[in-house]
Tab-separated table of C-alpha atoms in Angstrom:
chain	number	residue	atom	x	y	z
G	1	MET	CA	-10.766	21.012	11.236
G	2	ILE	CA	-13.503	22.349	8.872
G	3	ILE	CA	-14.634	25.618	10.711
G	4	LEU	CA	-18.793	25.895	11.556
G	5	LYS	CA	-20.168	29.620	12.463
G	6	MET	CA	-23.099	28.863	15.000
G	7	SER	CA	-26.231	31.173	16.114
G	8	ASP	CA	-26.358	31.671	20.171
G	9	GLY	CA	-30.258	33.236	19.504
G	10	GLN	CA	-29.367	36.047	18.743
G	11	LYS	CA	-29.986	37.186	15.026
G	12	ASP	CA	-26.706	38.328	13.862
G	13	ASN	CA	-24.576	36.927	16.670
G	14	TRP	CA	-22.692	33.772	15.220
G	15	SER	CA	-19.981	32.221	17.848
G	16	PRO	CA	-17.186	30.062	15.696
G	17	ILE	CA	-17.131	26.916	16.337
G	18	THR	CA	-13.764	24.123	15.434
G	19	ILE	CA	-14.810	20.335	14.738
G	20	GLN	CA	-11.604	17.818	14.782
G	21	HIS	CA	-11.717	14.911	12.312
G	22	GLU	CA	-9.840	12.331	14.175
G	23	GLU	CA	-7.167	10.702	12.178
G	24	LYS	CA	-7.752	7.029	11.277
G	25	PRO	CA	-4.950	5.019	12.203
G	26	GLU	CA	-3.159	3.508	9.194
G	27	LYS	CA	-2.402	-0.794	10.428
G	28	LYS	CA	1.953	-1.704	8.781
G	29	ILE	CA	1.771	-5.843	7.698
G	30	TYR	CA	5.974	-6.179	7.800
G	31	PRO	CA	6.933	-9.043	5.788
G	32	ARG	CA	6.084	-11.965	7.493
G	33	ASP	CA	2.491	-11.697	7.180
G	34	LEU	CA	2.616	-11.300	3.616
G	35	LYS	CA	3.363	-13.667	0.707
G	36	PHE	CA	5.821	-13.149	-1.522
G	37	THR	CA	6.330	-14.944	-4.992
G	38	TRP	CA	9.383	-17.017	-4.747
G	39	GLY	CA	9.593	-15.977	-1.262
G	40	ASP	CA	10.821	-19.961	-0.614
G	41	ASN	CA	13.933	-20.230	-1.567
G	42	PRO	CA	16.681	-18.019	-0.410
G	43	SER	CA	17.918	-17.329	-4.471
G	44	TYR	CA	15.108	-15.556	-4.496
G	45	TRP	CA	14.151	-13.613	-1.829
G	46	LYS	CA	15.980	-12.503	1.712
G	47	LEU	CA	12.811	-13.033	4.271
G	48	PRO	CA	13.081	-11.231	7.577
G	49	GLU	CA	13.672	-14.228	10.690
G	50	GLN	CA	10.915	-15.228	12.574
G	51	SER	CA	8.790	-12.584	14.525
G	52	GLN	CA	11.409	-10.196	13.081
G	53	ASN	CA	9.131	-6.737	11.437
G	54	GLY	CA	12.341	-6.250	9.134
G	55	PRO	CA	12.770	-6.142	5.664
G	56	ALA	CA	12.282	-9.072	2.511
G	57	GLU	CA	15.120	-8.415	0.185
G	58	LEU	CA	14.372	-9.230	-3.277
G	59	LYS	CA	17.776	-10.787	-4.357
G	60	ARG	CA	16.291	-11.504	-8.438
G	61	VAL	CA	12.595	-12.296	-10.529
G	62	CYS	CA	11.968	-12.286	-13.377
G	63	TRP	CA	7.755	-12.063	-11.727
G	64	LEU	CA	6.984	-9.445	-8.971
G	65	GLN	CA	3.976	-10.489	-7.024
G	66	VAL	CA	3.826	-9.607	-3.838
G	67	THR	CA	0.643	-9.994	-1.394
G	68	GLY	CA	-1.316	-9.646	1.763
G	69	THR	CA	-4.636	-9.800	3.120
G	70	THR	CA	-6.238	-7.581	6.426
G	71	GLN	CA	-9.874	-7.345	7.732
G	72	VAL	CA	-12.040	-4.492	6.635
G	73	GLU	CA	-15.571	-2.416	7.924
G	74	THR	CA	-17.748	-3.067	4.554
G	75	GLY	CA	-19.111	0.368	2.629
G	76	LYS	CA	-15.639	2.323	3.646
G	77	SER	CA	-13.209	3.072	1.717
G	78	TYR	CA	-9.574	2.556	1.719
G	79	ILE	CA	-5.756	3.813	0.906
G	80	ILE	CA	-3.148	0.680	0.806
G	81	LYS	CA	0.523	1.320	0.232
G	82	PHE	CA	3.982	0.113	0.062
G	83	ASN	CA	6.880	1.580	1.447
G	84	VAL	CA	10.031	0.231	0.136
G	85	THR	CA	12.985	0.422	-0.516
G	86	LEU	CA	15.348	0.426	-3.798
G	87	ASN	CA	19.166	0.055	-2.835
G	88	PRO	CA	21.623	1.858	-4.649
G	89	GLY	CA	22.572	-1.524	-6.621
G	90	ALA	CA	18.784	-2.211	-8.040
G	91	PHE	CA	18.906	-3.955	-11.407
G	92	GLY	CA	15.930	-4.023	-13.962
G	93	TRP	CA	13.589	-1.367	-13.042
G	94	ASN	CA	14.250	1.701	-15.332
G	95	GLY	CA	10.537	2.095	-16.899
G	96	LEU	CA	9.287	-0.686	-15.363
G	97	PRO	CA	5.094	0.157	-13.969
G	98	LEU	CA	4.207	-1.907	-11.275
G	99	PHE	CA	0.970	-2.444	-10.189
G	100	LEU	CA	-1.175	-2.550	-7.531
G	101	ILE	CA	-4.180	-4.537	-7.753
G	102	ALA	CA	-6.945	-4.892	-4.160
G	103	LYS	CA	-10.033	-8.131	-4.645
G	104	THR	CA	-12.744	-7.022	-2.325
G	105	HIS	CA	-15.013	-9.509	-0.920
G	106	ASP	CA	-17.865	-8.828	-3.447
G	107	GLY	CA	-15.005	-10.257	-6.572
G	108	ASN	CA	-14.243	-7.065	-7.604
G	109	TYR	CA	-10.716	-5.974	-8.120
G	110	THR	CA	-9.427	-2.262	-8.676
G	111	TRP	CA	-6.325	-1.577	-10.225
G	112	GLN	CA	-3.928	0.667	-10.665
G	113	MET	CA	-0.097	0.806	-12.623
G	114	ILE	CA	2.213	2.774	-10.454
G	115	ASP	CA	4.851	5.131	-12.213
G	116	PRO	CA	8.036	3.128	-12.437
G	117	LEU	CA	10.537	3.164	-9.687
G	118	LYS	CA	14.247	5.440	-9.705
G	119	PRO	CA	16.702	3.586	-8.900
G	120	PRO	CA	19.677	5.628	-6.916
G	121	PRO	CA	23.117	6.390	-7.858
G	122	ALA	CA	25.401	3.473	-7.803
G	123	THR	CA	27.151	5.562	-4.725
G	124	GLY	CA	24.167	6.648	-2.169
G	125	THR	CA	22.263	5.012	0.348
G	126	GLY	CA	18.677	2.850	-0.392
G	127	THR	CA	16.059	5.743	-1.198
G	128	VAL	CA	12.809	4.179	0.783
G	129	SER	CA	9.587	5.558	-0.742
G	130	ASP	CA	5.958	4.595	-0.525
G	131	ILE	CA	4.125	2.891	-3.328
G	132	PRO	CA	1.480	5.030	-5.381
G	133	THR	CA	4.701	7.965	-4.919
G	134	ASP	CA	4.289	11.727	-6.167
G	135	GLY	CA	1.562	12.494	-3.874
G	136	LYS	CA	-0.810	9.472	-5.626
G	137	GLN	CA	-3.535	6.811	-3.516
G	138	PHE	CA	-4.660	3.794	-4.471
G	139	THR	CA	-7.950	3.843	-2.927
G	140	VAL	CA	-10.296	0.943	-2.636
G	141	GLN	CA	-13.787	1.232	-1.577
G	142	ILE	CA	-14.956	-1.466	-0.060
G	143	PRO	CA	-18.996	-2.395	-1.233
G	144	PRO	CA	-21.354	-2.450	1.607
G	145	GLY	CA	-22.262	-5.936	3.535
G	146	VAL	CA	-22.192	-7.001	7.434
G	147	GLY	CA	-19.794	-6.583	9.136
G	148	LYS	CA	-16.252	-7.118	8.285
G	149	GLN	CA	-14.729	-8.992	5.478
G	150	GLU	CA	-11.191	-9.598	4.023
G	151	LEU	CA	-9.581	-7.164	1.912
G	152	PHE	CA	-6.751	-8.969	-0.044
G	153	PHE	CA	-4.323	-7.206	-2.870
G	154	GLY	CA	-0.816	-7.274	-3.696
G	155	LEU	CA	2.796	-5.649	-5.681
G	156	TYR	CA	3.704	-6.482	-8.837
G	157	GLU	CA	5.206	-6.945	-12.005
G	158	ILE	CA	4.592	-10.026	-14.849
G	159	TRP	CA	4.367	-8.566	-17.744
G	160	SER	CA	7.562	-8.074	-18.687
G	161	ASN	CA	9.555	-10.932	-18.178
G	162	ARG	CA	12.828	-9.188	-17.119
G	163	TRP	CA	15.249	-10.240	-14.275
G	164	LYS	CA	14.363	-7.363	-11.503
G	165	GLY	CA	16.396	-6.878	-8.703
G	166	GLY	CA	17.516	-4.783	-5.208
G	167	LEU	CA	14.419	-4.187	-3.702
G	168	LEU	CA	13.475	-3.925	-0.332
G	169	ILE	CA	10.082	-4.699	0.958
G	170	ASN	CA	9.868	-3.423	4.459
G	171	TYR	CA	6.480	-3.056	5.297
G	172	ALA	CA	2.283	-2.874	3.495
G	173	SER	CA	-0.057	-0.637	4.841
G	174	VAL	CA	-3.681	-0.209	4.944
G	175	LYS	CA	-6.001	2.603	5.673
G	176	GLU	CA	-9.191	4.075	6.350
G	177	ARG	CA	-10.013	6.599	3.895
G	178	SER	CA	-11.794	9.067	6.033
G	179	SER	CA	-14.485	10.883	4.601
G	180	PRO	CA	-14.759	14.238	3.302
G	181	ASN	CA	-17.213	16.310	4.763
């Protein structure tokens, strides 16, 4: 919210007016609309039933690659995140950074290294969090152009060659960033 003081024509007679910014909606992309490397192999992933918005469960992989696409408006900025749950029996994540990567219509890439996931205690419940965590944002600037364009984005851990599992992908989200005034 921004408060401005406007004159009503009288010198030194100001009255406040309030301008509120409309909150931009978040577009959720559920696992059925994402692509999972090795996602068609039930030894590695358990995907939700057709037409269900449930999570995708990573059983075990050494190559984590979850990607999606969405339409965005040119000349705007978007915040991308993944909502995940790390189960108590999760393995292979300690000290392992993740990467968010996005590709815009002009072929340019934006990426951000994400802090490693912290597995919950073995006797607790799963830990739900957004990636990136800790108030960080992964923001992608869409270059100027005409109309809407496709934005490609993904969550990756493909470099360690370490087996990992126990991760649920609840959804990805893309939200237009409000312009600061």
